């Protein structure tokens, strides 16, 4: 089977995009992979120069089996760009690997993603594959599952993406009816529900909180690696929702992640490790954490 297509979303950061493309090309499966680059349009006149430079970088991308560049004439924003782009690619290919313009990958990222996509494609309970891991202080299993979905280097199939609910109000109502609000918030250590409320109120433009809620409410699982294969270089105050921080930099794994069958159920050890990490991010740092998970460009 050919490698899954990669969708890379960008806006106005050409230097970041160059680094992301350089790292992605270093993956063994890059030369066999189709790359779609989705370039959002400028929000205002002062964006035009950087948006134009980003498009030049995208059109010059090499080292892949095929590159298709999609340039929007208008600003779709973070949510609009990703939702429409993912929908297009999964309709065409049935599966997808998704990156943004500030996610630098390990040379082992594409191998892990494709092996996991093949391993768990027939398992309906598995909704997505994730490549990033928070800098957890304790060792975790080589791979493990958690309930819900995530957004820093991920993959999915058409069957799972069909569960995506764009209406945040419907998701919040279902969440309240389920009585699982505390579980949704990792035992009260992370403000996911508040992020969903903010999306409904127009205080953020997040596809990610709706993707997470959609999967969580359908009792779907995401596979995580025990070591991170993604490094976010956008925590440098260059993105719309971001502030400068190094709190999420755990480095990149120097060895491949072995994808072997594991129990298809949420890993309690990993849930506790995530909760402990969130609990340690107090006050303003927790708010910055929420902004980073929402996304870094577009509005």
CSV table of C-alpha atoms in Angstrom, one decimal:
chain,number,residue,atom,x,y,z
A,1,UNK,CA,0.0,0.0,0.0
A,2,UNK,CA,1.3,3.5,-0.9
A,3,UNK,CA,2.0,5.8,2.0
A,4,UNK,CA,-0.9,8.0,3.2
A,5,UNK,CA,-1.1,11.5,1.7
A,6,UNK,CA,0.2,14.4,3.9
A,7,UNK,CA,-1.7,17.6,4.3
A,8,UNK,CA,0.4,20.6,5.4
A,9,UNK,CA,-1.4,23.8,6.4
A,10,UNK,CA,0.3,27.2,6.4
A,11,UNK,CA,-0.4,30.9,6.4
A,12,UNK,CA,2.3,33.6,6.9
A,13,UNK,CA,5.5,32.1,8.3
A,14,UNK,CA,7.9,31.2,5.5
A,15,UNK,CA,10.9,30.4,7.7
A,16,UNK,CA,8.9,28.0,9.8
A,17,UNK,CA,7.5,26.3,6.7
A,18,UNK,CA,11.0,25.8,5.3
A,19,UNK,CA,12.1,24.0,8.5
A,20,UNK,CA,9.0,21.9,8.5
A,21,UNK,CA,9.5,20.8,4.9
A,22,UNK,CA,13.2,20.2,5.4
A,23,UNK,CA,12.5,17.9,8.4
A,24,UNK,CA,9.7,16.1,6.5
A,25,UNK,CA,11.9,15.4,3.5
A,26,UNK,CA,14.3,13.6,5.9
A,27,UNK,CA,11.7,10.9,6.5
A,28,UNK,CA,12.3,7.7,4.6
A,29,UNK,CA,8.8,7.6,3.2
A,30,UNK,CA,8.7,11.2,2.0
A,31,UNK,CA,9.8,10.4,-1.6
A,32,UNK,CA,6.9,8.0,-1.9
A,33,UNK,CA,4.3,10.3,-0.3
A,34,UNK,CA,2.0,12.8,-1.9
A,35,UNK,CA,2.1,16.2,-0.2
A,36,UNK,CA,-0.8,18.7,-0.3
A,37,UNK,CA,0.1,22.2,0.9
A,38,UNK,CA,-2.8,24.3,1.9
A,39,UNK,CA,-1.9,28.1,1.9
A,40,UNK,CA,-4.5,30.3,3.6
A,41,UNK,CA,-5.2,33.8,2.1
A,42,UNK,CA,-4.2,37.1,3.8
A,43,UNK,CA,-6.4,38.6,6.5
A,44,UNK,CA,-5.3,42.1,5.7
A,45,UNK,CA,-3.0,44.0,3.3
A,46,UNK,CA,0.0,43.8,5.6
A,47,UNK,CA,-0.1,40.0,5.4
A,48,UNK,CA,0.3,39.9,1.7
A,49,UNK,CA,4.1,39.9,1.4
A,50,UNK,CA,4.6,37.0,3.9
A,51,UNK,CA,1.6,35.0,2.4
A,52,UNK,CA,3.2,35.4,-1.0
A,53,UNK,CA,6.6,34.2,0.3
A,54,UNK,CA,4.9,31.2,1.9
A,55,UNK,CA,3.4,30.3,-1.4
A,56,UNK,CA,6.8,30.5,-3.1
A,57,UNK,CA,8.2,28.1,-0.5
A,58,UNK,CA,5.3,25.8,-1.0
A,59,UNK,CA,5.6,25.7,-4.8
A,60,UNK,CA,9.3,25.0,-4.5
A,61,UNK,CA,8.8,22.0,-2.2
A,62,UNK,CA,10.6,18.9,-3.5
A,63,UNK,CA,11.6,15.4,-2.3
A,64,UNK,CA,8.0,14.0,-2.4
A,65,UNK,CA,6.3,11.7,-4.9
A,66,UNK,CA,3.9,14.6,-5.9
A,67,UNK,CA,3.2,18.0,-4.5
A,68,UNK,CA,-0.1,19.8,-4.9
A,69,UNK,CA,-0.4,23.4,-3.6
A,70,UNK,CA,-3.8,24.8,-2.8
A,71,UNK,CA,-3.9,28.6,-2.4
A,72,UNK,CA,-7.0,30.3,-1.0
A,73,UNK,CA,-7.9,33.7,-2.4
A,74,UNK,CA,-9.5,34.6,0.9
A,75,UNK,CA,-8.6,34.1,4.5
A,76,UNK,CA,-10.4,30.9,5.7
A,77,UNK,CA,-8.8,31.1,9.2
A,78,UNK,CA,-7.4,28.2,11.1
A,79,UNK,CA,-10.6,26.2,11.4
A,80,UNK,CA,-11.9,26.8,7.9
A,81,UNK,CA,-8.7,25.9,6.2
A,82,UNK,CA,-8.1,22.7,8.1
A,83,UNK,CA,-11.7,21.4,8.1
A,84,UNK,CA,-12.0,22.0,4.3
A,85,UNK,CA,-8.6,20.6,3.5
A,86,UNK,CA,-8.9,17.5,5.6
A,87,UNK,CA,-12.3,16.8,4.2
A,88,UNK,CA,-11.0,17.1,0.6
A,89,UNK,CA,-8.1,14.8,1.1
A,90,UNK,CA,-9.9,12.1,3.0
A,91,UNK,CA,-12.7,12.1,0.4
A,92,UNK,CA,-10.0,11.5,-2.2
A,93,UNK,CA,-7.7,9.0,-0.4
A,94,UNK,CA,-9.6,7.6,2.5
A,95,UNK,CA,-6.8,8.5,5.0
A,96,UNK,CA,-4.6,11.5,5.8
A,97,UNK,CA,-1.6,12.7,7.8
A,98,UNK,CA,-1.9,16.3,9.0
A,99,UNK,CA,0.7,18.8,9.9
A,100,UNK,CA,0.8,22.6,10.4
A,101,UNK,CA,3.6,25.0,9.4
A,102,UNK,CA,5.3,24.9,12.8
A,103,UNK,CA,5.5,21.2,13.5
A,104,UNK,CA,9.0,19.8,12.9
A,105,UNK,CA,9.0,16.0,12.6
A,106,UNK,CA,11.5,13.3,13.5
A,107,UNK,CA,12.9,11.2,10.6
A,108,UNK,CA,10.7,8.3,12.0
A,109,UNK,CA,7.4,10.2,11.9
A,110,UNK,CA,6.1,9.1,8.6
A,111,UNK,CA,7.0,5.4,9.2
A,112,UNK,CA,5.2,5.5,12.6
A,113,UNK,CA,2.1,7.2,11.1
A,114,UNK,CA,1.8,4.8,8.2
A,115,UNK,CA,2.4,1.7,10.2
A,116,UNK,CA,-0.2,2.7,12.7
A,117,UNK,CA,-2.7,3.7,10.0
A,118,UNK,CA,-2.3,0.2,8.5
A,119,UNK,CA,-2.5,-1.6,11.9
A,120,UNK,CA,-5.6,0.1,13.2
A,121,UNK,CA,-7.5,0.9,10.0
A,122,UNK,CA,-10.0,-2.0,10.6
A,123,UNK,CA,-10.5,-1.1,14.3
A,124,UNK,CA,-13.5,1.2,14.5
A,125,UNK,CA,-12.8,2.3,18.0
A,126,UNK,CA,-9.5,3.9,16.9
A,127,UNK,CA,-10.2,7.3,15.5
A,128,UNK,CA,-6.7,8.8,15.0
A,129,UNK,CA,-3.0,8.5,15.4
A,130,UNK,CA,-0.9,11.2,17.1
A,131,UNK,CA,2.8,12.1,16.8
A,132,UNK,CA,3.4,14.6,19.6
A,133,UNK,CA,3.9,13.7,23.3
A,134,UNK,CA,4.0,16.3,26.1
A,135,UNK,CA,7.4,16.3,28.0
A,136,UNK,CA,6.1,13.8,30.5
A,137,UNK,CA,8.6,13.1,33.3
A,138,UNK,CA,8.0,9.4,33.6
A,139,UNK,CA,8.5,6.6,31.0
A,140,UNK,CA,5.4,5.5,29.1
A,141,UNK,CA,4.6,2.4,27.0
A,142,UNK,CA,6.0,2.4,23.4
A,143,UNK,CA,2.5,3.2,22.2
A,144,UNK,CA,-0.8,3.6,24.0
A,145,UNK,CA,-4.3,4.8,23.6
A,146,UNK,CA,-6.2,7.8,25.1
A,147,UNK,CA,-9.8,8.7,24.6
A,148,UNK,CA,-10.5,11.7,22.3
A,149,UNK,CA,-8.3,13.2,19.6
A,150,UNK,CA,-5.3,15.6,19.4
A,151,UNK,CA,-3.8,18.1,16.9
A,152,UNK,CA,0.0,18.3,16.8
A,153,UNK,CA,0.9,16.0,14.0
A,154,UNK,CA,-2.0,13.5,13.5
A,155,UNK,CA,-3.6,11.1,11.1
A,156,UNK,CA,-7.0,9.6,10.5
A,157,UNK,CA,-9.3,7.8,8.2
A,158,UNK,CA,-12.5,8.9,6.3
A,159,UNK,CA,-14.5,6.6,8.6
A,160,UNK,CA,-13.4,8.5,11.7
A,161,UNK,CA,-13.4,12.0,10.1
A,162,UNK,CA,-17.1,11.5,9.2
A,163,UNK,CA,-17.8,11.7,13.0
A,164,UNK,CA,-16.5,15.3,13.1
A,165,UNK,CA,-19.2,17.7,14.3
A,166,UNK,CA,-18.6,21.3,13.3
A,167,UNK,CA,-21.4,22.6,15.6
A,168,UNK,CA,-19.8,23.3,19.0
A,169,UNK,CA,-23.2,23.9,20.6
A,170,UNK,CA,-24.3,20.4,19.7
A,171,UNK,CA,-21.1,19.0,21.2
A,172,UNK,CA,-21.5,20.9,24.4
A,173,UNK,CA,-25.1,19.8,24.8
A,174,UNK,CA,-24.1,16.1,24.2
A,175,UNK,CA,-21.2,16.5,26.7
A,176,UNK,CA,-23.5,17.9,29.4
A,177,UNK,CA,-26.1,15.1,28.8
A,178,UNK,CA,-23.3,12.5,29.0
A,179,UNK,CA,-22.3,13.6,32.5
A,180,UNK,CA,-18.6,13.1,31.6
A,181,UNK,CA,-17.5,16.7,31.8
A,182,UNK,CA,-14.9,15.9,34.4
A,183,UNK,CA,-13.4,13.1,32.4
A,184,UNK,CA,-13.4,15.4,29.3
A,185,UNK,CA,-11.3,17.8,31.4
A,186,UNK,CA,-8.8,15.1,32.5
A,187,UNK,CA,-10.2,15.0,36.0
A,188,UNK,CA,-10.5,18.8,36.1
A,189,UNK,CA,-6.8,19.4,35.3
A,190,UNK,CA,-7.3,20.8,31.8
A,191,UNK,CA,-10.0,23.3,30.6
A,192,UNK,CA,-11.2,21.5,27.5
A,193,UNK,CA,-14.9,22.3,28.3
A,194,UNK,CA,-14.0,26.0,28.6
A,195,UNK,CA,-12.2,25.9,25.3
A,196,UNK,CA,-15.4,24.5,23.7
A,197,UNK,CA,-17.5,27.2,25.3
A,198,UNK,CA,-15.1,29.8,24.0
A,199,UNK,CA,-15.3,28.4,20.5
A,200,UNK,CA,-19.1,28.6,20.6
A,201,UNK,CA,-18.9,32.2,21.9
A,202,UNK,CA,-16.5,33.1,19.1
A,203,UNK,CA,-13.6,33.8,21.5
A,204,UNK,CA,-11.4,31.2,19.6
A,205,UNK,CA,-11.4,29.7,16.1
A,206,UNK,CA,-10.6,26.1,17.0
A,207,UNK,CA,-11.3,23.0,14.9
A,208,UNK,CA,-9.2,21.0,17.4
A,209,UNK,CA,-11.5,21.3,20.4
A,210,UNK,CA,-14.4,20.2,18.2
A,211,UNK,CA,-12.4,17.3,16.8
A,212,UNK,CA,-11.4,16.2,20.3
A,213,UNK,CA,-15.0,16.5,21.5
A,214,UNK,CA,-16.4,14.7,18.5
A,215,UNK,CA,-14.1,11.7,19.1
A,216,UNK,CA,-14.4,11.7,22.9
A,217,UNK,CA,-18.2,11.7,22.7
A,218,UNK,CA,-18.2,8.7,20.3
A,219,UNK,CA,-15.8,6.9,22.7
A,220,UNK,CA,-13.1,7.0,20.1
A,221,UNK,CA,-9.4,6.5,20.9
A,222,UNK,CA,-6.1,8.0,19.7
A,223,UNK,CA,-2.8,6.2,19.5
A,224,UNK,CA,0.1,8.1,21.0
A,225,UNK,CA,3.9,7.3,20.9
A,226,UNK,CA,5.8,6.9,24.1
A,227,UNK,CA,8.4,9.3,22.8
A,228,UNK,CA,7.6,12.4,20.8
A,229,UNK,CA,8.1,12.5,17.0
A,230,UNK,CA,7.0,16.1,16.7
A,231,UNK,CA,8.5,19.3,18.0
A,232,UNK,CA,6.4,22.5,17.9
A,233,UNK,CA,8.6,25.4,16.8
A,234,UNK,CA,5.7,27.9,16.8
A,235,UNK,CA,5.9,28.6,20.5
A,236,UNK,CA,7.9,31.7,19.7
A,237,UNK,CA,5.1,34.3,19.7
A,238,UNK,CA,4.8,34.3,15.9
A,239,UNK,CA,1.3,32.7,15.9
A,240,UNK,CA,-2.1,34.3,16.5
A,241,UNK,CA,-2.9,32.3,19.6
A,242,UNK,CA,0.6,31.7,20.9
A,243,UNK,CA,3.0,33.2,23.4
A,244,UNK,CA,6.7,32.5,23.8
A,245,UNK,CA,7.3,29.4,25.9
A,246,UNK,CA,9.5,26.3,26.1
A,247,UNK,CA,7.1,24.3,28.3
A,248,UNK,CA,6.2,21.9,25.5
A,249,UNK,CA,9.6,21.2,24.1
A,250,UNK,CA,10.5,17.6,24.9
A,251,UNK,CA,12.8,17.1,21.9
A,252,UNK,CA,12.4,14.5,19.1
A,253,UNK,CA,12.9,10.8,19.6
A,254,UNK,CA,16.3,9.5,18.4
A,255,UNK,CA,14.9,6.1,17.7
A,256,UNK,CA,11.9,4.7,15.8
A,257,UNK,CA,8.6,3.9,17.5
A,258,UNK,CA,7.6,0.2,17.3
A,259,UNK,CA,4.0,-0.2,16.3
A,260,UNK,CA,2.8,-3.4,17.7
A,261,UNK,CA,-0.7,-4.4,18.8
A,262,UNK,CA,-1.6,-3.1,22.2
A,263,UNK,CA,-4.9,-3.3,24.1
A,264,UNK,CA,-7.5,-1.0,22.4
A,265,UNK,CA,-8.5,0.8,25.5
A,266,UNK,CA,-7.5,4.0,27.3
A,267,UNK,CA,-4.2,3.6,29.1
A,268,UNK,CA,-4.7,4.6,32.8
A,269,UNK,CA,-1.0,5.1,33.4
A,270,UNK,CA,-0.8,7.6,30.5
A,271,UNK,CA,-4.0,9.4,31.6
A,272,UNK,CA,-2.5,9.9,35.0
A,273,UNK,CA,0.8,11.2,33.5
A,274,UNK,CA,-1.1,13.7,31.3
A,275,UNK,CA,-3.2,14.8,34.3
A,276,UNK,CA,0.0,15.3,36.4
A,277,UNK,CA,1.6,17.3,33.6
A,278,UNK,CA,-1.5,19.5,33.2
A,279,UNK,CA,-1.8,19.9,37.0
A,280,UNK,CA,1.8,21.3,37.0
A,281,UNK,CA,0.9,24.0,34.5
A,282,UNK,CA,-0.7,26.6,36.8
A,283,UNK,CA,-2.1,30.1,36.3
A,284,UNK,CA,-1.0,31.9,33.2
A,285,UNK,CA,1.0,28.9,32.0
A,286,UNK,CA,-2.1,26.8,31.8
A,287,UNK,CA,-3.8,29.5,29.8
A,288,UNK,CA,-0.9,29.5,27.4
A,289,UNK,CA,-1.1,25.8,27.2
A,290,UNK,CA,-4.7,26.0,26.1
A,291,UNK,CA,-3.9,28.6,23.5
A,292,UNK,CA,-1.1,26.4,22.1
A,293,UNK,CA,-3.3,23.4,21.8
A,294,UNK,CA,-6.0,25.5,20.0
A,295,UNK,CA,-3.6,26.3,17.2
A,296,UNK,CA,-1.2,29.1,16.3
A,297,UNK,CA,-2.2,30.8,13.0
A,298,UNK,CA,-5.3,32.1,11.3
A,299,UNK,CA,-8.3,33.8,12.9
